[in-house]
mmCIF file with all atom_site columns, C-alpha atoms in Angstrom:
data_model
loop_
_atom_site.group_PDB
_atom_site.id
_atom_site.type_symbol
_atom_site.label_atom_id
_atom_site.label_alt_id
_atom_site.label_comp_id
_atom_site.label_asym_id
_atom_site.label_entity_id
_atom_site.label_seq_id
_atom_site.pdbx_PDB_ins_code
_atom_site.Cartn_x
_atom_site.Cartn_y
_atom_site.Cartn_z
_atom_site.occupancy
_atom_site.B_iso_or_equiv
_atom_site.pdbx_formal_charge
_atom_site.auth_seq_id
_atom_site.auth_comp_id
_atom_site.auth_asym_id
_atom_site.auth_atom_id
_atom_site.pdbx_PDB_model_num
ATOM 1   C CA . MET A 1 1   ? 107.593 106.843 117.382 1.00 72.00 ? 1   MET A CA 1
ATOM 2   C CA . GLN A 1 2   ? 107.575 110.781 118.341 1.00 91.00 ? 2   GLN A CA 1
ATOM 3   C CA . TYR A 1 3   ? 105.014 113.087 117.671 1.00 94.00 ? 3   TYR A CA 1
ATOM 4   C CA . LEU A 1 4   ? 108.206 115.066 116.504 1.00 94.00 ? 4   LEU A CA 1
ATOM 5   C CA . GLN A 1 5   ? 109.124 111.799 114.079 1.00 96.00 ? 5   GLN A CA 1
ATOM 6   C CA . LYS A 1 6   ? 105.976 110.945 112.774 1.00 97.00 ? 6   LYS A CA 1
ATOM 7   C CA . VAL A 1 7   ? 105.530 115.303 110.898 1.00 97.00 ? 7   VAL A CA 1
ATOM 8   C CA . CYS A 1 8   ? 108.923 115.152 109.433 1.00 98.00 ? 8   CYS A CA 1
ATOM 9   C CA . LEU A 1 9   ? 108.226 111.889 108.008 1.00 98.00 ? 9   LEU A CA 1
ATOM 10  C CA . LEU A 1 10  ? 104.864 112.980 105.853 1.00 97.00 ? 10  LEU A CA 1
ATOM 11  C CA . PHE A 1 11  ? 106.678 115.677 105.586 1.00 98.00 ? 11  PHE A CA 1
ATOM 12  C CA . VAL A 1 12  ? 109.735 114.394 103.796 1.00 98.00 ? 12  VAL A CA 1
ATOM 13  C CA . ALA A 1 13  ? 107.636 111.825 102.655 1.00 98.00 ? 13  ALA A CA 1
ATOM 14  C CA . CYS A 1 14  ? 105.278 113.864 100.466 1.00 98.00 ? 14  CYS A CA 1
ATOM 15  C CA . SER A 1 15  ? 107.115 116.612 99.382  1.00 98.00 ? 15  SER A CA 1
ATOM 16  C CA . ALA A 1 16  ? 109.621 113.374 97.626  1.00 98.00 ? 16  ALA A CA 1
ATOM 17  C CA . VAL A 1 17  ? 105.760 112.406 95.907  1.00 98.00 ? 17  VAL A CA 1
ATOM 18  C CA . ILE A 1 18  ? 104.704 115.695 94.867  1.00 98.00 ? 18  ILE A CA 1
ATOM 19  C CA . SER A 1 19  ? 107.918 116.836 94.437  1.00 96.00 ? 19  SER A CA 1
ATOM 20  C CA . ASP A 1 20  ? 108.318 113.874 91.770  1.00 95.00 ? 20  ASP A CA 1
ATOM 21  C CA . VAL A 1 21  ? 105.270 113.888 90.723  1.00 95.00 ? 21  VAL A CA 1
ATOM 22  C CA . SER A 1 22  ? 105.395 117.112 88.808  1.00 96.00 ? 22  SER A CA 1
ATOM 23  C CA . LYS A 1 23  ? 108.802 117.744 88.830  1.00 94.00 ? 23  LYS A CA 1
ATOM 24  C CA . GLY A 1 24  ? 110.009 114.177 87.589  1.00 90.00 ? 24  GLY A CA 1
ATOM 25  C CA . LYS A 1 25  ? 112.839 114.904 90.325  1.00 93.00 ? 25  LYS A CA 1
ATOM 26  C CA . ILE A 1 26  ? 113.835 115.021 93.744  1.00 96.00 ? 26  ILE A CA 1
ATOM 27  C CA . TYR A 1 27  ? 115.374 117.662 94.369  1.00 96.00 ? 27  TYR A CA 1
ATOM 28  C CA . ASN A 1 28  ? 118.776 117.706 96.570  1.00 97.00 ? 28  ASN A CA 1
ATOM 29  C CA . GLU A 1 29  ? 117.404 120.072 98.620  1.00 98.00 ? 29  GLU A CA 1
ATOM 30  C CA . LEU A 1 30  ? 114.630 118.938 100.461 1.00 98.00 ? 30  LEU A CA 1
ATOM 31  C CA . ILE A 1 31  ? 117.514 115.430 101.391 1.00 98.00 ? 31  ILE A CA 1
ATOM 32  C CA . LEU A 1 32  ? 118.974 117.702 102.567 1.00 98.00 ? 32  LEU A CA 1
ATOM 33  C CA . THR A 1 33  ? 116.455 119.049 105.239 1.00 98.00 ? 33  THR A CA 1
ATOM 34  C CA . GLY A 1 34  ? 115.626 116.070 105.977 1.00 98.00 ? 34  GLY A CA 1
ATOM 35  C CA . PHE A 1 35  ? 119.220 114.824 106.458 1.00 98.00 ? 35  PHE A CA 1
ATOM 36  C CA . PHE A 1 36  ? 118.960 118.131 108.874 1.00 98.00 ? 36  PHE A CA 1
ATOM 37  C CA . LEU A 1 37  ? 115.003 116.304 110.723 1.00 98.00 ? 37  LEU A CA 1
ATOM 38  C CA . GLY A 1 38  ? 116.448 113.431 111.081 1.00 97.00 ? 38  GLY A CA 1
ATOM 39  C CA . ALA A 1 39  ? 119.568 114.529 112.987 1.00 97.00 ? 39  ALA A CA 1
ATOM 40  C CA . VAL A 1 40  ? 117.202 116.672 115.969 1.00 97.00 ? 40  VAL A CA 1
ATOM 41  C CA . CYS A 1 41  ? 114.580 113.607 115.270 1.00 96.00 ? 41  CYS A CA 1
ATOM 42  C CA . GLN A 1 42  ? 117.829 111.293 116.797 1.00 96.00 ? 42  GLN A CA 1
ATOM 43  C CA . VAL A 1 43  ? 119.463 113.786 119.064 1.00 96.00 ? 43  VAL A CA 1
ATOM 44  C CA . MET A 1 44  ? 116.049 114.394 120.764 1.00 95.00 ? 44  MET A CA 1
ATOM 45  C CA . ASP A 1 45  ? 115.524 110.706 121.355 1.00 93.00 ? 45  ASP A CA 1
ATOM 46  C CA . GLN A 1 46  ? 118.188 108.934 121.485 1.00 93.00 ? 46  GLN A CA 1
ATOM 47  C CA . GLY A 1 47  ? 121.184 112.342 123.290 1.00 95.00 ? 47  GLY A CA 1
ATOM 48  C CA . VAL A 1 48  ? 124.241 112.403 121.584 1.00 94.00 ? 48  VAL A CA 1
ATOM 49  C CA . CYS A 1 49  ? 124.409 108.692 120.823 1.00 94.00 ? 49  CYS A CA 1
ATOM 50  C CA . GLY A 1 50  ? 121.257 109.413 118.983 1.00 94.00 ? 50  GLY A CA 1
ATOM 51  C CA . ILE A 1 51  ? 124.509 110.743 115.415 1.00 96.00 ? 51  ILE A CA 1
ATOM 52  C CA . LEU A 1 52  ? 125.238 106.928 115.612 1.00 95.00 ? 52  LEU A CA 1
ATOM 53  C CA . TRP A 1 53  ? 121.700 106.097 114.962 1.00 94.00 ? 53  TRP A CA 1
ATOM 54  C CA . PHE A 1 54  ? 121.349 109.331 112.407 1.00 97.00 ? 54  PHE A CA 1
ATOM 55  C CA . LEU A 1 55  ? 124.172 107.728 110.670 1.00 97.00 ? 55  LEU A CA 1
ATOM 56  C CA . GLY A 1 56  ? 123.261 104.387 109.868 1.00 96.00 ? 56  GLY A CA 1
ATOM 57  C CA . GLY A 1 57  ? 119.510 104.862 109.405 1.00 97.00 ? 57  GLY A CA 1
ATOM 58  C CA . LEU A 1 58  ? 121.149 107.624 106.642 1.00 96.00 ? 58  LEU A CA 1
ATOM 59  C CA . THR A 1 59  ? 124.159 104.683 105.810 1.00 97.00 ? 59  THR A CA 1
ATOM 60  C CA . ALA A 1 60  ? 122.077 101.340 105.421 1.00 97.00 ? 60  ALA A CA 1
ATOM 61  C CA . PRO A 1 61  ? 120.073 102.282 102.178 1.00 98.00 ? 61  PRO A CA 1
ATOM 62  C CA . VAL A 1 62  ? 122.484 103.063 100.013 1.00 96.00 ? 62  VAL A CA 1
ATOM 63  C CA . VAL A 1 63  ? 124.385 99.329  101.654 1.00 96.00 ? 63  VAL A CA 1
ATOM 64  C CA . LEU A 1 64  ? 120.968 98.088  100.747 1.00 96.00 ? 64  LEU A CA 1
ATOM 65  C CA . MET A 1 65  ? 119.699 99.225  98.143  1.00 95.00 ? 65  MET A CA 1
ATOM 66  C CA . TRP A 1 66  ? 122.855 99.294  95.605  1.00 92.00 ? 66  TRP A CA 1
ATOM 67  C CA . PRO A 1 67  ? 122.242 96.511  93.623  1.00 89.00 ? 67  PRO A CA 1
ATOM 68  C CA . LEU A 1 68  ? 118.551 98.091  91.804  1.00 89.00 ? 68  LEU A CA 1
ATOM 69  C CA . TYR A 1 69  ? 120.478 101.368 91.320  1.00 89.00 ? 69  TYR A CA 1
ATOM 70  C CA . TYR A 1 70  ? 123.327 99.994  89.522  1.00 85.00 ? 70  TYR A CA 1
ATOM 71  C CA . PHE A 1 71  ? 121.542 98.056  87.422  1.00 79.00 ? 71  PHE A CA 1
ATOM 72  C CA . ARG A 1 72  ? 118.730 101.805 86.729  1.00 79.00 ? 72  ARG A CA 1
ATOM 73  C CA . MET A 1 73  ? 116.258 99.072  88.754  1.00 82.00 ? 73  MET A CA 1
ATOM 74  C CA . ILE A 1 74  ? 115.826 103.020 90.569  1.00 88.00 ? 74  ILE A CA 1
ATOM 75  C CA . GLY A 1 75  ? 117.262 105.562 90.474  1.00 89.00 ? 75  GLY A CA 1
ATOM 76  C CA . ALA A 1 76  ? 119.124 108.086 92.777  1.00 92.00 ? 76  ALA A CA 1
ATOM 77  C CA . GLY A 1 77  ? 116.319 110.009 93.949  1.00 94.00 ? 77  GLY A CA 1
ATOM 78  C CA . ASP A 1 78  ? 115.143 107.592 95.262  1.00 95.00 ? 78  ASP A CA 1
ATOM 79  C CA . ILE A 1 79  ? 118.671 105.797 97.254  1.00 97.00 ? 79  ILE A CA 1
ATOM 80  C CA . LYS A 1 80  ? 118.397 109.800 98.874  1.00 97.00 ? 80  LYS A CA 1
ATOM 81  C CA . LEU A 1 81  ? 114.637 109.521 99.833  1.00 98.00 ? 81  LEU A CA 1
ATOM 82  C CA . PHE A 1 82  ? 114.882 106.651 101.222 1.00 98.00 ? 82  PHE A CA 1
ATOM 83  C CA . CYS A 1 83  ? 118.625 108.012 102.909 1.00 98.00 ? 83  CYS A CA 1
ATOM 84  C CA . SER A 1 84  ? 116.345 110.809 104.245 1.00 98.00 ? 84  SER A CA 1
ATOM 85  C CA . LEU A 1 85  ? 113.630 109.098 105.651 1.00 98.00 ? 85  LEU A CA 1
ATOM 86  C CA . GLY A 1 86  ? 116.328 106.647 107.193 1.00 98.00 ? 86  GLY A CA 1
ATOM 87  C CA . SER A 1 87  ? 118.105 110.135 109.254 1.00 98.00 ? 87  SER A CA 1
ATOM 88  C CA . ILE A 1 88  ? 114.474 110.202 111.265 1.00 97.00 ? 88  ILE A CA 1
ATOM 89  C CA . LEU A 1 89  ? 113.589 106.409 111.178 1.00 97.00 ? 89  LEU A CA 1
ATOM 90  C CA . GLY A 1 90  ? 117.002 104.281 111.819 1.00 95.00 ? 90  GLY A CA 1
ATOM 91  C CA . ILE A 1 91  ? 118.040 101.321 110.743 1.00 95.00 ? 91  ILE A CA 1
ATOM 92  C CA . GLN A 1 92  ? 115.188 98.897  111.384 1.00 95.00 ? 92  GLN A CA 1
ATOM 93  C CA . GLY A 1 93  ? 112.785 101.454 110.600 1.00 96.00 ? 93  GLY A CA 1
ATOM 94  C CA . ILE A 1 94  ? 114.968 102.555 107.130 1.00 97.00 ? 94  ILE A CA 1
ATOM 95  C CA . PHE A 1 95  ? 115.004 97.851  106.368 1.00 97.00 ? 95  PHE A CA 1
ATOM 96  C CA . TRP A 1 96  ? 110.789 97.284  107.400 1.00 97.00 ? 96  TRP A CA 1
ATOM 97  C CA . CYS A 1 97  ? 110.091 100.590 104.812 1.00 98.00 ? 97  CYS A CA 1
ATOM 98  C CA . MET A 1 98  ? 112.110 99.273  102.052 1.00 98.00 ? 98  MET A CA 1
ATOM 99  C CA . PHE A 1 99  ? 110.842 95.891  102.431 1.00 98.00 ? 99  PHE A CA 1
ATOM 100 C CA . TYR A 1 100 ? 107.220 97.784  102.043 1.00 98.00 ? 100 TYR A CA 1
ATOM 101 C CA . SER A 1 101 ? 107.888 99.806  99.940  1.00 98.00 ? 101 SER A CA 1
ATOM 102 C CA . LEU A 1 102 ? 109.684 97.254  97.586  1.00 97.00 ? 102 LEU A CA 1
ATOM 103 C CA . LEU A 1 103 ? 106.316 95.047  97.954  1.00 97.00 ? 103 LEU A CA 1
ATOM 104 C CA . ILE A 1 104 ? 103.854 97.669  97.713  1.00 97.00 ? 104 ILE A CA 1
ATOM 105 C CA . GLY A 1 105 ? 105.572 99.368  94.201  1.00 96.00 ? 105 GLY A CA 1
ATOM 106 C CA . GLY A 1 106 ? 106.065 95.516  93.309  1.00 93.00 ? 106 GLY A CA 1
ATOM 107 C CA . GLY A 1 107 ? 102.692 94.980  93.944  1.00 95.00 ? 107 GLY A CA 1
ATOM 108 C CA . MET A 1 108 ? 101.474 98.145  92.281  1.00 94.00 ? 108 MET A CA 1
ATOM 109 C CA . ALA A 1 109 ? 104.003 97.353  88.896  1.00 90.00 ? 109 ALA A CA 1
ATOM 110 C CA . ALA A 1 110 ? 102.035 94.534  88.256  1.00 90.00 ? 110 ALA A CA 1
ATOM 111 C CA . VAL A 1 111 ? 98.772  96.335  88.532  1.00 92.00 ? 111 VAL A CA 1
ATOM 112 C CA . MET A 1 112 ? 99.813  98.892  85.718  1.00 90.00 ? 112 MET A CA 1
ATOM 113 C CA . VAL A 1 113 ? 100.834 96.456  83.227  1.00 88.00 ? 113 VAL A CA 1
ATOM 114 C CA . ILE A 1 114 ? 98.031  94.703  83.215  1.00 89.00 ? 114 ILE A CA 1
ATOM 115 C CA . LYS A 1 115 ? 96.293  97.848  83.899  1.00 90.00 ? 115 LYS A CA 1
ATOM 116 C CA . ARG A 1 116 ? 98.149  99.063  80.406  1.00 88.00 ? 116 ARG A CA 1
ATOM 117 C CA . GLY A 1 117 ? 98.126  96.018  78.614  1.00 88.00 ? 117 GLY A CA 1
ATOM 118 C CA . ASN A 1 118 ? 101.648 95.997  77.553  1.00 85.00 ? 118 ASN A CA 1
ATOM 119 C CA . LEU A 1 119 ? 102.188 92.121  80.300  1.00 87.00 ? 119 LEU A CA 1
ATOM 120 C CA . LEU A 1 120 ? 103.846 90.446  77.198  1.00 89.00 ? 120 LEU A CA 1
ATOM 121 C CA . LYS A 1 121 ? 106.007 93.689  76.054  1.00 87.00 ? 121 LYS A CA 1
ATOM 122 C CA . ARG A 1 122 ? 107.410 93.871  79.188  1.00 83.00 ? 122 ARG A CA 1
ATOM 123 C CA . LEU A 1 123 ? 108.478 90.175  79.883  1.00 88.00 ? 123 LEU A CA 1
ATOM 124 C CA . GLY A 1 124 ? 109.812 90.794  76.213  1.00 90.00 ? 124 GLY A CA 1
ATOM 125 C CA . TYR A 1 125 ? 112.193 93.948  77.448  1.00 83.00 ? 125 TYR A CA 1
ATOM 126 C CA . LEU A 1 126 ? 113.284 91.869  80.423  1.00 85.00 ? 126 LEU A CA 1
ATOM 127 C CA . LYS A 1 127 ? 114.258 88.434  78.281  1.00 90.00 ? 127 LYS A CA 1
ATOM 128 C CA . CYS A 1 128 ? 115.946 90.215  75.609  1.00 86.00 ? 128 CYS A CA 1
ATOM 129 C CA . TYR A 1 129 ? 118.127 91.930  78.296  1.00 82.00 ? 129 TYR A CA 1
ATOM 130 C CA . LEU A 1 130 ? 119.155 88.905  79.569  1.00 85.00 ? 130 LEU A CA 1
ATOM 131 C CA . GLU A 1 131 ? 119.943 87.503  77.270  1.00 86.00 ? 131 GLU A CA 1
ATOM 132 C CA . ARG A 1 132 ? 121.849 90.413  76.236  1.00 83.00 ? 132 ARG A CA 1
ATOM 133 C CA . MET A 1 133 ? 123.690 90.114  78.914  1.00 81.00 ? 133 MET A CA 1
ATOM 134 C CA . ALA A 1 134 ? 124.780 86.687  78.411  1.00 82.00 ? 134 ALA A CA 1
ATOM 135 C CA . ASP A 1 135 ? 125.819 86.935  75.813  1.00 83.00 ? 135 ASP A CA 1
ATOM 136 C CA . ARG A 1 136 ? 128.180 90.240  76.675  1.00 78.00 ? 136 ARG A CA 1
ATOM 137 C CA . HIS A 1 137 ? 129.384 89.122  79.630  1.00 69.00 ? 137 HIS A CA 1
ATOM 138 C CA . GLY A 1 138 ? 129.560 92.506  80.595  1.00 70.00 ? 138 GLY A CA 1
ATOM 139 C CA . TRP A 1 139 ? 126.883 95.171  82.063  1.00 72.00 ? 139 TRP A CA 1
ATOM 140 C CA . GLU A 1 140 ? 124.186 97.834  80.990  1.00 73.00 ? 140 GLU A CA 1
ATOM 141 C CA . PRO A 1 141 ? 121.652 99.444  82.593  1.00 74.00 ? 141 PRO A CA 1
ATOM 142 C CA . TYR A 1 142 ? 117.922 96.629  82.511  1.00 72.00 ? 142 TYR A CA 1
ATOM 143 C CA . ARG A 1 143 ? 116.385 100.142 82.192  1.00 66.00 ? 143 ARG A CA 1
ATOM 144 C CA . LYS A 1 144 ? 117.611 102.732 79.642  1.00 64.00 ? 144 LYS A CA 1
ATOM 145 C CA . LYS A 1 145 ? 116.102 106.368 79.582  1.00 62.00 ? 145 LYS A CA 1
ATOM 146 C CA . GLU A 1 146 ? 114.139 105.660 76.262  1.00 60.00 ? 146 GLU A CA 1
ATOM 147 C CA . ASP A 1 147 ? 111.701 103.260 77.162  1.00 62.00 ? 147 ASP A CA 1
ATOM 148 C CA . ARG A 1 148 ? 109.517 105.566 79.757  1.00 64.00 ? 148 ARG A CA 1
ATOM 149 C CA . ASP A 1 149 ? 106.964 102.256 79.126  1.00 63.00 ? 149 ASP A CA 1
ATOM 150 C CA . GLY A 1 150 ? 107.902 100.583 82.473  1.00 60.00 ? 150 GLY A CA 1
ATOM 151 C CA . GLU A 1 151 ? 108.090 104.220 84.404  1.00 73.00 ? 151 GLU A CA 1
ATOM 152 C CA . PHE A 1 152 ? 106.432 104.560 87.193  1.00 82.00 ? 152 PHE A CA 1
ATOM 153 C CA . TYR A 1 153 ? 107.089 106.737 90.963  1.00 92.00 ? 153 TYR A CA 1
ATOM 154 C CA . PHE A 1 154 ? 108.622 104.743 93.410  1.00 95.00 ? 154 PHE A CA 1
ATOM 155 C CA . SER A 1 155 ? 108.136 108.150 95.712  1.00 97.00 ? 155 SER A CA 1
ATOM 156 C CA . VAL A 1 156 ? 104.253 107.438 96.172  1.00 97.00 ? 156 VAL A CA 1
ATOM 157 C CA . PRO A 1 157 ? 104.787 103.235 97.703  1.00 98.00 ? 157 PRO A CA 1
ATOM 158 C CA . VAL A 1 158 ? 107.502 104.614 99.573  1.00 98.00 ? 158 VAL A CA 1
ATOM 159 C CA . LEU A 1 159 ? 104.805 107.885 101.327 1.00 98.00 ? 159 LEU A CA 1
ATOM 160 C CA . ILE A 1 160 ? 102.758 104.183 101.101 1.00 98.00 ? 160 ILE A CA 1
ATOM 161 C CA . SER A 1 161 ? 104.876 102.297 103.601 1.00 98.00 ? 161 SER A CA 1
ATOM 162 C CA . VAL A 1 162 ? 106.100 105.936 105.736 1.00 98.00 ? 162 VAL A CA 1
ATOM 163 C CA . LEU A 1 163 ? 101.926 105.751 106.456 1.00 98.00 ? 163 LEU A CA 1
ATOM 164 C CA . PHE A 1 164 ? 102.021 102.298 106.773 1.00 97.00 ? 164 PHE A CA 1
ATOM 165 C CA . ALA A 1 165 ? 106.059 103.314 110.160 1.00 95.00 ? 165 ALA A CA 1
ATOM 166 C CA . ILE A 1 166 ? 103.357 106.561 111.524 1.00 95.00 ? 166 ILE A CA 1
ATOM 167 C CA . GLY A 1 167 ? 99.776  103.988 111.814 1.00 94.00 ? 167 GLY A CA 1
ATOM 168 C CA . GLY A 1 168 ? 102.415 101.926 113.781 1.00 92.00 ? 168 GLY A CA 1
ATOM 169 C CA . ILE A 1 169 ? 102.646 98.540  111.191 1.00 92.00 ? 169 ILE A CA 1
ATOM 170 C CA . TYR A 1 170 ? 105.913 98.499  111.456 1.00 85.00 ? 170 TYR A CA 1
#
């Protein structure tokens, strides 16, 4: 991984965490900046063919993460952040970034449930959701906006995953 690519990844991921934690949102200006940086990094690294790596890394998160967004298990900002990082990392890199982010996020969620002491409440929420889906034979979001109890900033595990990439783990 080139130095410029590492700097761009760190900039986008750190900015996303700061924005997410302070404002509860990842702004489109940051995402577009990431797209620009991704195009520059890919073209510098691969030449004109870098555009294909750029487009592949940009679209792969939409395809792979759509089910999680559809059920409101992750937000649109999280997918856009993955698209931005994918434009820098390429297809293979963003696949591993998403894998490690989900793994780390799951671990963080488990720790938060234990720390908050709401494991039974969260399991009850899941049970009720599954029962509603079985009764209605239809779709509704898993997490409702008023359900703040199960919320955390997914940009944090994404940043940790990016640090794994910069450190050479994937």
